[in-house]
Coordinates of C-alpha atoms and ligand atoms in Angstrom, one line a residue:
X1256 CA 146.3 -2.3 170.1
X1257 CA 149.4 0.3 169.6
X1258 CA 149.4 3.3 171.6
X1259 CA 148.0 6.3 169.4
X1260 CA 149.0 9.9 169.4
X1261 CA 147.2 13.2 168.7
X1262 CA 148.8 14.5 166.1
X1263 CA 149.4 18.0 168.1
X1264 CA 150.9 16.0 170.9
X1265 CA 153.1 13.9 168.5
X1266 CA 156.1 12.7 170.6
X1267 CA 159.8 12.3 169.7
X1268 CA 160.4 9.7 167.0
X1269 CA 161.6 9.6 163.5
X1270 CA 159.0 7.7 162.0
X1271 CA 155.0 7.4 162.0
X1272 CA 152.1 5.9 160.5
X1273 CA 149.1 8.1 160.0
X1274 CA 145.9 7.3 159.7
X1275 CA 142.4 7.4 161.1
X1276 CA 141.7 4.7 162.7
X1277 CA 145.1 3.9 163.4
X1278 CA 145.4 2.2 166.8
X1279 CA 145.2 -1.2 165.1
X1280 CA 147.8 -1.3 163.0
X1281 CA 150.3 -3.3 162.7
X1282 CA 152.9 -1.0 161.5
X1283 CA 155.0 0.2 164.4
X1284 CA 155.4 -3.3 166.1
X1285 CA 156.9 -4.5 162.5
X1286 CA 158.9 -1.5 161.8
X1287 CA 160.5 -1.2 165.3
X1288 CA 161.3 -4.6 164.9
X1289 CA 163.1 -3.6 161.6
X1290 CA 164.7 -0.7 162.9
X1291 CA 166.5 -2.6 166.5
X1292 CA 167.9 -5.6 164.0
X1293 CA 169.5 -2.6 161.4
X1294 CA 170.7 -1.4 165.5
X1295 CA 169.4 2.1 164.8
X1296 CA 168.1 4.0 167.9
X1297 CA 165.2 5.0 166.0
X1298 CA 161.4 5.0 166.4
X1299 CA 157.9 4.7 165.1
X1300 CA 154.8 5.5 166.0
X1301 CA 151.5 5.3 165.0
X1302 CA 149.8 8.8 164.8
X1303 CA 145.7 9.4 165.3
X1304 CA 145.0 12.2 162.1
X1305 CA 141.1 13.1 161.4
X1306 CA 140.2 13.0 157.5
X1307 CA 140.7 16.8 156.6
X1308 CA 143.7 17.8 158.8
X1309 CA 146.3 15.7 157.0
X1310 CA 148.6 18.8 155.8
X1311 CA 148.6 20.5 159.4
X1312 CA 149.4 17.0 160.7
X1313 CA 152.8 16.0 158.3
X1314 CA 153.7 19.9 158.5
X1315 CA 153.8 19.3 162.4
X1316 CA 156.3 16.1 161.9
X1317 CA 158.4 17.8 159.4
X1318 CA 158.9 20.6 161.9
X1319 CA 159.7 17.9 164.5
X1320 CA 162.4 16.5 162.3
X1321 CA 160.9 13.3 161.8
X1322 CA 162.3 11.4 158.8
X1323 CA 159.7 9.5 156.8
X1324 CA 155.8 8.6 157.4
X1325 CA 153.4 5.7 156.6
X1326 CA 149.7 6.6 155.5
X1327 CA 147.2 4.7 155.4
X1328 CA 143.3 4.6 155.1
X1329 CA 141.7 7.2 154.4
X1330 CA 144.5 9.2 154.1
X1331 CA 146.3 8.2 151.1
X1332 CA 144.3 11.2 149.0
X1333 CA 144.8 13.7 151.1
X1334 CA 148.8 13.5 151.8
X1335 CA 149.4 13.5 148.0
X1336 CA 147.6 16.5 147.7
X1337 CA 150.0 18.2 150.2
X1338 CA 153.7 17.1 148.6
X1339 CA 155.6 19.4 146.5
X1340 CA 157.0 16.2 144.9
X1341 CA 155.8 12.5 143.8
X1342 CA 157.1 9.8 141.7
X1343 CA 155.3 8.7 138.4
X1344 CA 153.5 6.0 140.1
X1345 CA 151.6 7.6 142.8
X1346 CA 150.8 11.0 140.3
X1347 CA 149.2 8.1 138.1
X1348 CA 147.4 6.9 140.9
X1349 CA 146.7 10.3 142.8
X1350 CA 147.5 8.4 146.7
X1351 CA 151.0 7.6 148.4
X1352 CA 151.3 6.1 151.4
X1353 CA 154.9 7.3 152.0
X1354 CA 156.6 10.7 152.4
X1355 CA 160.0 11.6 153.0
X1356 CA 160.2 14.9 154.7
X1357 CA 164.0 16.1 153.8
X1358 CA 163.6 16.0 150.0
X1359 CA 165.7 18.8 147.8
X1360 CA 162.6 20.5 147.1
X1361 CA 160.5 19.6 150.1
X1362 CA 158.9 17.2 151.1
X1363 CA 158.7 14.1 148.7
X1364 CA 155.8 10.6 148.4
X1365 CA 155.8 7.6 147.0
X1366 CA 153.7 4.8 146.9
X1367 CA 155.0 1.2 147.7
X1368 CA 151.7 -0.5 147.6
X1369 CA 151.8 -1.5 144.1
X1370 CA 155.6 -2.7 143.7
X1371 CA 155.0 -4.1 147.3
X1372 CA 152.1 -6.4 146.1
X1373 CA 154.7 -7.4 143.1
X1374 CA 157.0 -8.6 145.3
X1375 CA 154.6 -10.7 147.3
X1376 CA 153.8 -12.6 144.0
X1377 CA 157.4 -13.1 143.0
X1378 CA 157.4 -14.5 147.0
X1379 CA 154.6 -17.0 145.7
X1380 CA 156.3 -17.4 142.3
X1381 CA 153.1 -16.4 140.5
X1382 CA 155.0 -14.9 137.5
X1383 CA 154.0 -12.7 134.6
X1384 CA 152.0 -13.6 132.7
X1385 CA 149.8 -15.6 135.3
X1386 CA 146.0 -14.8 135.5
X1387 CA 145.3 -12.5 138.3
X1388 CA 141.7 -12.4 139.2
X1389 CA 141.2 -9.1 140.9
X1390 CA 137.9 -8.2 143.1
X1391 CA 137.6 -4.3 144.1
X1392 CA 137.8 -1.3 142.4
X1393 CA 138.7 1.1 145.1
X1394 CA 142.0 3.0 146.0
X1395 CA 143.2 -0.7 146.9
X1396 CA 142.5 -2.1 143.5
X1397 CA 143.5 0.9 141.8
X1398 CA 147.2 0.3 142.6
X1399 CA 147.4 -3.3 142.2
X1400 CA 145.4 -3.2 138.9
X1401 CA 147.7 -0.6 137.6
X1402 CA 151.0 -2.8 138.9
X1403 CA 149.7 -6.0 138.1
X1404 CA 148.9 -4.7 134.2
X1405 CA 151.9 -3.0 133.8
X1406 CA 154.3 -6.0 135.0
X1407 CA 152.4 -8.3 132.4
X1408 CA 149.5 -10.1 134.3
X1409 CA 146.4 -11.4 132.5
X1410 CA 144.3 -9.0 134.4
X1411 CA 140.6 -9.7 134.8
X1412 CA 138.2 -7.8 137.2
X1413 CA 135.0 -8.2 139.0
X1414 CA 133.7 -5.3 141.4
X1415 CA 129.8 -5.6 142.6
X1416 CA 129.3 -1.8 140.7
X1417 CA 130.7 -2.7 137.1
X1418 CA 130.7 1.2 136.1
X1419 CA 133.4 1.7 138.7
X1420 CA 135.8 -1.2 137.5
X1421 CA 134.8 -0.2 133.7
X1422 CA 136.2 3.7 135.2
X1423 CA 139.2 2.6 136.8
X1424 CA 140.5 0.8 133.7
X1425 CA 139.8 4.3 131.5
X1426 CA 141.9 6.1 134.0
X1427 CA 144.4 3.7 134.2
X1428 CA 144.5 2.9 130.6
X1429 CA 145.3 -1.0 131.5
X1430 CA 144.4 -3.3 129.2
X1431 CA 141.9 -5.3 131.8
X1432 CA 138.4 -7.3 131.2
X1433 CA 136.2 -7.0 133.1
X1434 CA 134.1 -10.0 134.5
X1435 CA 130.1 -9.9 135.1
X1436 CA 130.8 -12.5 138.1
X1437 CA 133.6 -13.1 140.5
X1438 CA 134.9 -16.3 138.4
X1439 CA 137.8 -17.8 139.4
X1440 CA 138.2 -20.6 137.3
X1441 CA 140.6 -19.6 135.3
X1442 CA 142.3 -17.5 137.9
X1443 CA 146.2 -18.3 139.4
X1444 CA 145.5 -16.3 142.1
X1445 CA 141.9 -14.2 142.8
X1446 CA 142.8 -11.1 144.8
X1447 CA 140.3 -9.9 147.3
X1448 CA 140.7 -5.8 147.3
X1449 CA 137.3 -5.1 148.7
X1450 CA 136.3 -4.3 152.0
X1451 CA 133.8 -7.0 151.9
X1452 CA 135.9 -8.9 155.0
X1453 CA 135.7 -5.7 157.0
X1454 CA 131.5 -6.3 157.2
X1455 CA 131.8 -9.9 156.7
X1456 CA 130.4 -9.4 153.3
X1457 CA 130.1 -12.8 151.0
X1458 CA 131.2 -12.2 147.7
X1459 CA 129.4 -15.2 146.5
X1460 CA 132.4 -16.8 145.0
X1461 CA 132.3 -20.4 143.8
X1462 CA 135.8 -22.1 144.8
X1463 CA 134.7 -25.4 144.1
X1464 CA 135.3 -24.5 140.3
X1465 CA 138.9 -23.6 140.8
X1466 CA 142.0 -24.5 140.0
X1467 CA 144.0 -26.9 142.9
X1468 CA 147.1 -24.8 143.0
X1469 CA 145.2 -21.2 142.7
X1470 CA 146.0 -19.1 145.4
X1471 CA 143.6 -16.8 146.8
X1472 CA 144.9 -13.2 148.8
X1473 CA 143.0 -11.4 150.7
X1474 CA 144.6 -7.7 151.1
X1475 CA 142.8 -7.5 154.6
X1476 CA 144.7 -8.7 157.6
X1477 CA 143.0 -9.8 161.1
X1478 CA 143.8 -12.4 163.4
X1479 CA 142.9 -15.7 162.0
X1480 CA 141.2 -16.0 158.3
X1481 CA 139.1 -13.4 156.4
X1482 CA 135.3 -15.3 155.6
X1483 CA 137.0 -14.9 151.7
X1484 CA 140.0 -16.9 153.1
X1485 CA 138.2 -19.4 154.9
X1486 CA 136.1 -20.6 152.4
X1487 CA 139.0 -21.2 149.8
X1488 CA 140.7 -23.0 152.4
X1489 CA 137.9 -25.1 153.1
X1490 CA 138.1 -25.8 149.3
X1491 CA 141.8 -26.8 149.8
X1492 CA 143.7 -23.6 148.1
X1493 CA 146.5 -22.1 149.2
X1494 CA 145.6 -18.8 151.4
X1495 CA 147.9 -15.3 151.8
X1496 CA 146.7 -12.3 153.8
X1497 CA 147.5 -9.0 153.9
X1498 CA 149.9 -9.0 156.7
X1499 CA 152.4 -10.6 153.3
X1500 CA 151.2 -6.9 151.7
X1501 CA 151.9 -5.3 155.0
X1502 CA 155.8 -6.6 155.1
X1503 CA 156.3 -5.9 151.3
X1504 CA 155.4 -2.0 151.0
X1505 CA 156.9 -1.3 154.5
X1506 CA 160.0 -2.6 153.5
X1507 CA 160.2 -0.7 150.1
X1508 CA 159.1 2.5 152.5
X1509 CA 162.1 1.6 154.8
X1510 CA 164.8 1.1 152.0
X1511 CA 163.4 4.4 150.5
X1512 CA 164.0 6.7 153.9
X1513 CA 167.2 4.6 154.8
X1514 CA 169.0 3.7 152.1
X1515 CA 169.4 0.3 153.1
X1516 CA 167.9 -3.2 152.6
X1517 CA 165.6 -3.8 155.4
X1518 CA 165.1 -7.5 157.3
X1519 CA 161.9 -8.9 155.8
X1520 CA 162.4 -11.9 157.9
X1521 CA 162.1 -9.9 161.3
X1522 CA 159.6 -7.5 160.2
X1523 CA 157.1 -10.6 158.9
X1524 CA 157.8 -12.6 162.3
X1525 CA 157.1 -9.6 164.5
X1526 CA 153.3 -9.8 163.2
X1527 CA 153.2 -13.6 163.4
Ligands
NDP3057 P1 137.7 1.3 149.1 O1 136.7 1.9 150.0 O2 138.5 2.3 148.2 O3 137.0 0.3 148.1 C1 136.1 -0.6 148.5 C2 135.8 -1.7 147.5 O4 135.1 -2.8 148.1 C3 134.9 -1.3 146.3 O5 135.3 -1.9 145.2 C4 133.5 -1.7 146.8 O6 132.6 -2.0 145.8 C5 133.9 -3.0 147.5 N1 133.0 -3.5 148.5 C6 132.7 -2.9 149.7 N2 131.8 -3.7 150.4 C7 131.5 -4.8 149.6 C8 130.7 -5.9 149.8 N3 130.0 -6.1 150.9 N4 130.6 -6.8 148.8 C9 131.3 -6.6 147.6 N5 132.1 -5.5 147.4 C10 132.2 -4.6 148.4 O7 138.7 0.5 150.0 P2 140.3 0.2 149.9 O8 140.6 -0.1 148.5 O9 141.0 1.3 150.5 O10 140.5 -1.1 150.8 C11 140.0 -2.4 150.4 C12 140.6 -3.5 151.4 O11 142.0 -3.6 151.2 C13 140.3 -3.2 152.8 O12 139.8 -4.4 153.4 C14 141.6 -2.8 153.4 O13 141.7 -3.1 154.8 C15 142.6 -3.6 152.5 N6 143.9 -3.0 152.4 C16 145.0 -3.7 152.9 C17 146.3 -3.2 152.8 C18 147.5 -3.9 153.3 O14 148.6 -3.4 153.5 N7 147.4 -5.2 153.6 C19 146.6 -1.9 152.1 C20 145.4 -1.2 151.6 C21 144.1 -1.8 151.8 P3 131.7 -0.8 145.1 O15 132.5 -0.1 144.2 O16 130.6 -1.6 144.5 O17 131.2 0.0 146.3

């Protein structure tokens, strides 16, 4: 567990994650590990914010001069609702889950999640136009759908209340089908955006019909494999969590506050 703060009692740093909960994350121990190889005397910490008090909470770090924060769940909403300025990506999506506080204008977001999962599949060399199987439609799936379409994927997707997958691809305006099962026959890699691992959920796939080399990803990380992971692996296919997901967007969030290329290497070793 990483140390927490209130976000009244938010200490000296330049960096934070916020979120609710927050303790968990992986986030500081990775980006102080990034931070000490760049040899910057800089620091990040992961801040406690309830649902609700999100633009009192990043108001409070601008004033104490911090430079950039994360945000994660539930937050993402909420902090784009409080920026003066976003990119085109994260107004498409309505959700960042990074924010610069010295922008020309105020204070700026972005979100990294979606480029950040692009890079992970360049990492895996699953290319355009490969067939990306993706289960979920929350804010998760949102942003991979969108990135995933809009790259070139074959996007197909299955999410247990079809109205809300049928929804997300009208708002996205992606061309996506949508699948009445989660089949993942066809599928190079079948990405698991639910929170299905979170309650142990089974999403009733069957991996016995796929593919040998089809990878599945699970965007969840925990210590050891998600139930969606497990049985894949038990069906011999190549496994990724989220931690890959973790290192990708953080990274992109670090390049964008600094200006410089950050050490991928260090930051995915640090959550070994
Ligand atoms: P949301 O609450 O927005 O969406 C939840 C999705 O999961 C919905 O599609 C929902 O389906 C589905 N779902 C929930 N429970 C079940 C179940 N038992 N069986 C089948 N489907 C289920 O969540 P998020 O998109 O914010 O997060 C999804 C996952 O991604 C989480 O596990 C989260 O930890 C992970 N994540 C990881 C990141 C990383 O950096 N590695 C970044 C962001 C998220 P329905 O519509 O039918 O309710």
């Amino acid at each position: 567990m990483t140390e927490a703060f209130r976000w009244r009692e938010a200490p000296h740093a330049q960096f934070a994650v916020i979120g609710s909960p927050v303790s968990h994350s992986l986030s500081p121990r990775m980006q102080n590990a990034a931070l000490a190889e760049m040899g910057l005397p800089l620091r990040y910490v992961a801040i406690e914010v309830p649902v609700g008090e999100v633009g009192e909470a990043l108001a409070r770090l601008r004033d104490l001069e911090y430079v950039g924060a994360n945000v994660t769940v539930p937050h993402k909403a909420e902090a784009f609702g409080w920026l003066a300025e976003v990119d085109d990506s994260a107004r498409r999506l309505s959700v960042v889950n990074t924010v610069r506080f010295s922008g020309p204008r105020g204070p700026e977001g972005i979100s990294t999640d979606g480029p950040g999962f692009l890079d992970t599949l360049a990492d895996l060399n699953v290319q355009p136009a490969a067939r990306a199987t993706l289960l979920g439609a929350g804010g998760s799936a949102r942003a991979i759908a969108a990135a995933l379409a809009d790259a070139g994927y074959a996007v197909s997707i299955f999410n247990r209340t079809r109205e809300r997958a049928e929804k997300l691809i009208a708002d996205l305006n992606i061309d996506a089908a949508i699948l009445d099962l989660p089949e993942v026959r066809s599928a190079d890699v079948v990405v698991n955006a639910t929170a299905a691992s979170l309650t142990g959920g089974d999403l009733g796939i069957d991996w016995a019909s796929a593919q040998p080399e089809t990878i599945a990803y699970d965007l969840m990380y925990a210590g050891g494999l998600t139930p969606f992971l497990l049985a894949a692996a038990n069906c011999g296919l190549r496994t990724v969590d989220g931690r890959a997901l973790l290192v990708a967007q953080g990274a992109r969030s670090l390049e964008w506050w600094l200006g410089r290329a950050a050490p991928r290497g260090v930051m995915t070793e640090a959550i070994r």
